[in-house]
mmCIF file of C-alpha atoms and ligand atoms in Angstrom:
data_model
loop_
_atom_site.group_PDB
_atom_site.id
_atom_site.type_symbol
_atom_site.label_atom_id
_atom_site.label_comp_id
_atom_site.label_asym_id
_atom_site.label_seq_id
_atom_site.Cartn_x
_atom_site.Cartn_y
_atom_site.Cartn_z
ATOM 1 C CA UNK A 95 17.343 -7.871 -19.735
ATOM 2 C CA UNK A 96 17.080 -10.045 -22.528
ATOM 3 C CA UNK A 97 14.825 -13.445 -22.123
ATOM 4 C CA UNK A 98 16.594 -16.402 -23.214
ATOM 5 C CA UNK A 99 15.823 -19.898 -23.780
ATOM 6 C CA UNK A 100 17.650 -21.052 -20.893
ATOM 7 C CA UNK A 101 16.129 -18.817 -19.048
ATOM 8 C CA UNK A 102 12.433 -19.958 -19.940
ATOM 9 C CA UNK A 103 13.761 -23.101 -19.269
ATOM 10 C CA UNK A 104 14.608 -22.597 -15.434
ATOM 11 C CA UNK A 105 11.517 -20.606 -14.868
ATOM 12 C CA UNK A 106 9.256 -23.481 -14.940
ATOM 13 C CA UNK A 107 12.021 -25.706 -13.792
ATOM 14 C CA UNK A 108 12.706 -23.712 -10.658
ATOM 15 C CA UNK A 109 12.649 -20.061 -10.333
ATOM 16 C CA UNK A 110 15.335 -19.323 -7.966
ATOM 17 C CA UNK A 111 17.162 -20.969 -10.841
ATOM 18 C CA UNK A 112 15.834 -18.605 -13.292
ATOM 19 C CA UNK A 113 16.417 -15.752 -10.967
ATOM 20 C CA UNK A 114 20.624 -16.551 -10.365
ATOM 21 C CA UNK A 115 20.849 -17.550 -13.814
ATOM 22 C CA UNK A 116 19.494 -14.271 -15.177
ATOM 23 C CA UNK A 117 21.022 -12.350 -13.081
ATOM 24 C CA UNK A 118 24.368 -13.654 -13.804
ATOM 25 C CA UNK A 119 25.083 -15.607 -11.132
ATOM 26 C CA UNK A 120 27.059 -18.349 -12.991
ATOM 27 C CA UNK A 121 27.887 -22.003 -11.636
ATOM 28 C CA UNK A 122 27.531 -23.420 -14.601
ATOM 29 C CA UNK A 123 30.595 -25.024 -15.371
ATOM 30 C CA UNK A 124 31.334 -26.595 -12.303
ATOM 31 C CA UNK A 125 28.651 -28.972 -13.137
ATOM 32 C CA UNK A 126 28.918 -32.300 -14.923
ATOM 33 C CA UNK A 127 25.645 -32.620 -15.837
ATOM 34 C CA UNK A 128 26.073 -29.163 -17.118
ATOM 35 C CA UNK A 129 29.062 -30.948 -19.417
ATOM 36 C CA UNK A 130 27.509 -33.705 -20.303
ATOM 37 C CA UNK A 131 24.718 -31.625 -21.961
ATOM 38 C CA UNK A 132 27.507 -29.543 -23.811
ATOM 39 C CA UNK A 133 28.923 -32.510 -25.160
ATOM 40 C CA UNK A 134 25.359 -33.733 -26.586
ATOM 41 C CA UNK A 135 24.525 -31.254 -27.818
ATOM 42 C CA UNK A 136 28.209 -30.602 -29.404
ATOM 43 C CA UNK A 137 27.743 -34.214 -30.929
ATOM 44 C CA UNK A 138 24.380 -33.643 -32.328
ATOM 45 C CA UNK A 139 25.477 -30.444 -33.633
ATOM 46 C CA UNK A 140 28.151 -32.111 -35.979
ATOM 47 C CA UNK A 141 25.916 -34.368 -37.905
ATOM 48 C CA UNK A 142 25.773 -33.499 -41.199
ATOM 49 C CA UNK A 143 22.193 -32.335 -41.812
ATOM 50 C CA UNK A 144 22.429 -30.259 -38.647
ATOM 51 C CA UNK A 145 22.148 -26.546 -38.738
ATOM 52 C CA UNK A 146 22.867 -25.402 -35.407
ATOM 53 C CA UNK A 147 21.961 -21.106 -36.291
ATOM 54 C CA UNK A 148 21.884 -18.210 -33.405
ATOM 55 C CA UNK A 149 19.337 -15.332 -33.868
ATOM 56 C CA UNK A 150 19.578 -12.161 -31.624
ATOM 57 C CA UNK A 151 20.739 -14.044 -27.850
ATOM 58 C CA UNK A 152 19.160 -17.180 -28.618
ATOM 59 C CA UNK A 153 20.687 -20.251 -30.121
ATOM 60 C CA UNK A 154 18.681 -23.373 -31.849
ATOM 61 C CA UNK A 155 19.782 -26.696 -31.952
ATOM 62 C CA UNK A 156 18.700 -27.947 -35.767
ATOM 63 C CA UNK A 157 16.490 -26.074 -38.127
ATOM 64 C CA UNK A 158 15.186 -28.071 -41.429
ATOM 65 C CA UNK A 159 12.484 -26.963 -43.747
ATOM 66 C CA UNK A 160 9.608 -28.430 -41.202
ATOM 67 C CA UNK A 161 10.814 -28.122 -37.714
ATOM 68 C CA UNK A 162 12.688 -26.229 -35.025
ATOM 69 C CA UNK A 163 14.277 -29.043 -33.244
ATOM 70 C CA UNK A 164 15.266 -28.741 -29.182
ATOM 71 C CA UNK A 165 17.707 -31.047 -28.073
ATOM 72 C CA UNK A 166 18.043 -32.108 -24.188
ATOM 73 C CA UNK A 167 19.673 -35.604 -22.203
ATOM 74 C CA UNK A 168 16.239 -36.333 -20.163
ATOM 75 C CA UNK A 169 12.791 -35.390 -20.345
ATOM 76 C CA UNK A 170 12.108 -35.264 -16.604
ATOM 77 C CA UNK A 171 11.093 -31.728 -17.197
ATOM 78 C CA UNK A 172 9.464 -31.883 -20.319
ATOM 79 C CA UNK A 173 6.841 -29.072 -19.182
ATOM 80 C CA UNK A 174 10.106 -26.802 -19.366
ATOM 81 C CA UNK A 175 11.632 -27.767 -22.687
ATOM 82 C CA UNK A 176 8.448 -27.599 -24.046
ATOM 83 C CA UNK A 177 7.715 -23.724 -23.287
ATOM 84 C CA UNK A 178 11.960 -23.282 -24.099
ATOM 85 C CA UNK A 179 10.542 -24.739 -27.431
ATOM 86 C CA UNK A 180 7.682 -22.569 -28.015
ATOM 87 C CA UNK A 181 9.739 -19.302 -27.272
ATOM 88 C CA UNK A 182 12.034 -20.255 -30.224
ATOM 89 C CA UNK A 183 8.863 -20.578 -32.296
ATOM 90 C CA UNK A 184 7.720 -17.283 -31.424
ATOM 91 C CA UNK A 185 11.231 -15.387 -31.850
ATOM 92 C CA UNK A 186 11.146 -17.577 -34.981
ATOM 93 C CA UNK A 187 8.036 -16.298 -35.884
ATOM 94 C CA UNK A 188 8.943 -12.703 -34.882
ATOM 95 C CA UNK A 189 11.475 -12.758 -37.870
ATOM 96 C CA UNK A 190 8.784 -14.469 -40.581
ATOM 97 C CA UNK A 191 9.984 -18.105 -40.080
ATOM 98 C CA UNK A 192 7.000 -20.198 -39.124
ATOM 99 C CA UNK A 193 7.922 -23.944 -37.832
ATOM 100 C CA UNK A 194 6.182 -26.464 -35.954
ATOM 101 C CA UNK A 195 8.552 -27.912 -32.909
ATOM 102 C CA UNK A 196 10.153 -30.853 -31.862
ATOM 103 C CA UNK A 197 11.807 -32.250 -28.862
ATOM 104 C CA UNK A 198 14.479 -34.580 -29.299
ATOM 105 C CA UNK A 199 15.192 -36.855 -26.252
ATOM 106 C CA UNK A 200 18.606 -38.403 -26.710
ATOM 107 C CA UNK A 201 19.187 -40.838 -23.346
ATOM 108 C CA UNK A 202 22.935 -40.902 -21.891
ATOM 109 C CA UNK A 203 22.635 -45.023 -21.097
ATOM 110 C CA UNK A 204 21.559 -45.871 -24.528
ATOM 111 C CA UNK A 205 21.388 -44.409 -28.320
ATOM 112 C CA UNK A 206 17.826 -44.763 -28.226
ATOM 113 C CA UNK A 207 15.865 -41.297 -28.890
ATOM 114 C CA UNK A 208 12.425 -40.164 -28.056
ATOM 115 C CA UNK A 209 10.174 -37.350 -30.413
ATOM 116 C CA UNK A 210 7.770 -34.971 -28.699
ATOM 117 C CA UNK A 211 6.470 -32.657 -30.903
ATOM 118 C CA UNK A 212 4.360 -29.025 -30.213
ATOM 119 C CA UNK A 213 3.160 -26.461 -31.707
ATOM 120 C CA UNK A 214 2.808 -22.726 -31.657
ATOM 121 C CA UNK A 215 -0.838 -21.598 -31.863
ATOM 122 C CA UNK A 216 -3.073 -18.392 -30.811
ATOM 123 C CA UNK A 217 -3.597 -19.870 -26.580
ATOM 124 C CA UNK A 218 0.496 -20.588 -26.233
ATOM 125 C CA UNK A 219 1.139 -17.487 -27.667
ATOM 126 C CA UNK A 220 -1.134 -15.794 -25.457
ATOM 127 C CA UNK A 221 0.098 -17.569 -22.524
ATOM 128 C CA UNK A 222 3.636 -17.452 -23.150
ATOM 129 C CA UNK A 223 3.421 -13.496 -23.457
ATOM 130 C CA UNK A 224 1.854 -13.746 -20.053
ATOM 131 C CA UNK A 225 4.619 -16.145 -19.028
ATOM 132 C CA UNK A 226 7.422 -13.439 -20.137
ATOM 133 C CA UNK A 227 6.007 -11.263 -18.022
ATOM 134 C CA UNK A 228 6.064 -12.984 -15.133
ATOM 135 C CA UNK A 229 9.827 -14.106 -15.616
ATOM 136 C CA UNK A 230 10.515 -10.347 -16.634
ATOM 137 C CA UNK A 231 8.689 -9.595 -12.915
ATOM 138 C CA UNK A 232 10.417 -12.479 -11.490
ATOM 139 C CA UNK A 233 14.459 -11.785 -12.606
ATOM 140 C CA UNK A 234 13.932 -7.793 -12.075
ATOM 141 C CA UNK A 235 13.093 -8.881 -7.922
ATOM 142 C CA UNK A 236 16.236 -7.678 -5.761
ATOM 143 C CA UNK A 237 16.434 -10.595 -4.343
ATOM 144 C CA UNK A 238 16.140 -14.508 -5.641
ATOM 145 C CA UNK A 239 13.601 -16.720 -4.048
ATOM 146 C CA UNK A 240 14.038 -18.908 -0.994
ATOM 147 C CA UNK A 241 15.887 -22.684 -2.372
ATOM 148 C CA UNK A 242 13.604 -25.269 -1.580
ATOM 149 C CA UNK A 243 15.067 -28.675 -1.391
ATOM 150 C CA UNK A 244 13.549 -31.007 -4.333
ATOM 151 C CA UNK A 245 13.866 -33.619 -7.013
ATOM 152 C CA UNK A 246 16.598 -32.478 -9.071
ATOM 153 C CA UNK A 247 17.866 -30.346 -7.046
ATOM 154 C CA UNK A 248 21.380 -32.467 -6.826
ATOM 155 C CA UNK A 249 21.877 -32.215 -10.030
ATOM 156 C CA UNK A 250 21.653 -28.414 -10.289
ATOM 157 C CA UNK A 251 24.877 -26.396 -10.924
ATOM 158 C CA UNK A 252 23.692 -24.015 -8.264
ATOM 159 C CA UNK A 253 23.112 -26.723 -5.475
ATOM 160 C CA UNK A 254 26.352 -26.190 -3.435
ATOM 161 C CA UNK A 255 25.216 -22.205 -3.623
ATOM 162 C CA UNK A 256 21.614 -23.079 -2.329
ATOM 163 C CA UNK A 257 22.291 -25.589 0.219
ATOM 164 C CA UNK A 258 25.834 -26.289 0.886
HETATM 165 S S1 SF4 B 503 19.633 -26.295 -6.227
HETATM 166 FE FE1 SF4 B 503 17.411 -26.561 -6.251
HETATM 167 S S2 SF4 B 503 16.640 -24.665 -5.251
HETATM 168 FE FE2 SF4 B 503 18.755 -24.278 -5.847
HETATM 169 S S3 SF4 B 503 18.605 -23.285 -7.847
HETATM 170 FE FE3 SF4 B 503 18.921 -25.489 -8.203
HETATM 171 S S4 SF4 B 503 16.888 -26.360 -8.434
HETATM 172 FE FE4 SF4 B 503 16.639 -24.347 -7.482
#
């Protein structure tokens, strides 16, 4: 199985998440806060200095001569964006392109955006190969873990599954 972004993502957002989501369990597009992400990130992906580039199964938002740039609607899980974030670096890295990162918060009720900015050095990488592992131990379980009612669980795509 091949890690993803997304996948990263949900692990430290909540890992029955990760688990359906990796194992191809898909409610994705019943979910309008699902779509509303899309669009964003559609929209930010049509400005004209925007590069949006895929490499093997993962797909980055912007790439300029400085920065891998992450784009998300709300930074309510910022812990999980940022790790998202720091695997691009490393895949980056894997293929000789060294970039710091940034986050780019673009909120829905206004055009205001917010900058959070990380880096990739010798302790994440150590931990995030650690972290891979445990997601690669997590996703390869038979079964997912229990749901666990919590914030944000309403707006997950997989809430009707979990609890409904
Ligand atoms: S609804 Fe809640 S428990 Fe179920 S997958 Fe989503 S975040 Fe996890």
């Amino acid at each position: 199985m091949n890690i993803t972004g997304t996948i990263v993502n949900y692990y430290f957002h909540c890992q029955r998440q990760c688990w359906l989501f990796a194992n191809r369990i898909n409610m994705e597009d019943n979910s309008e806060d699902v779509r509303i992400g899309k669009v964003l990130h559609e929209l930010k992906a049509e400005g004209k200095n925007n590069t949006e580039i895929a490499i093997d199964n993962i797909k980055i938002d912007k790439l300029d001569d400085i920065y891998l740039v992450e784009i998300k609607k709300s930074d309510t899980d910022l812990r999980a964006v940022e790790w998202q974030t720091l695997f691009y670096l490393e895949k980056l890295k894997e293929k000789g392109i060294k970039r710091k990162g940034k986050i780019e918060i673009i909120e829905k009720k206004n055009s205001s955006k917010k900058m959070h900015y990380i880096d990739l050095n010798e302790d994440k990488e150590k931990e995030l190969q650690k972290i891979l592992l445990e997601i690669e131990n997590l996703i390869n379980k038979e079964r997912p873990p229990e749901a666990i009612l919590k914030r944000g669980c309403k707006k997950c795509a997989y809430y009707e599954y979990c609890f409904l």
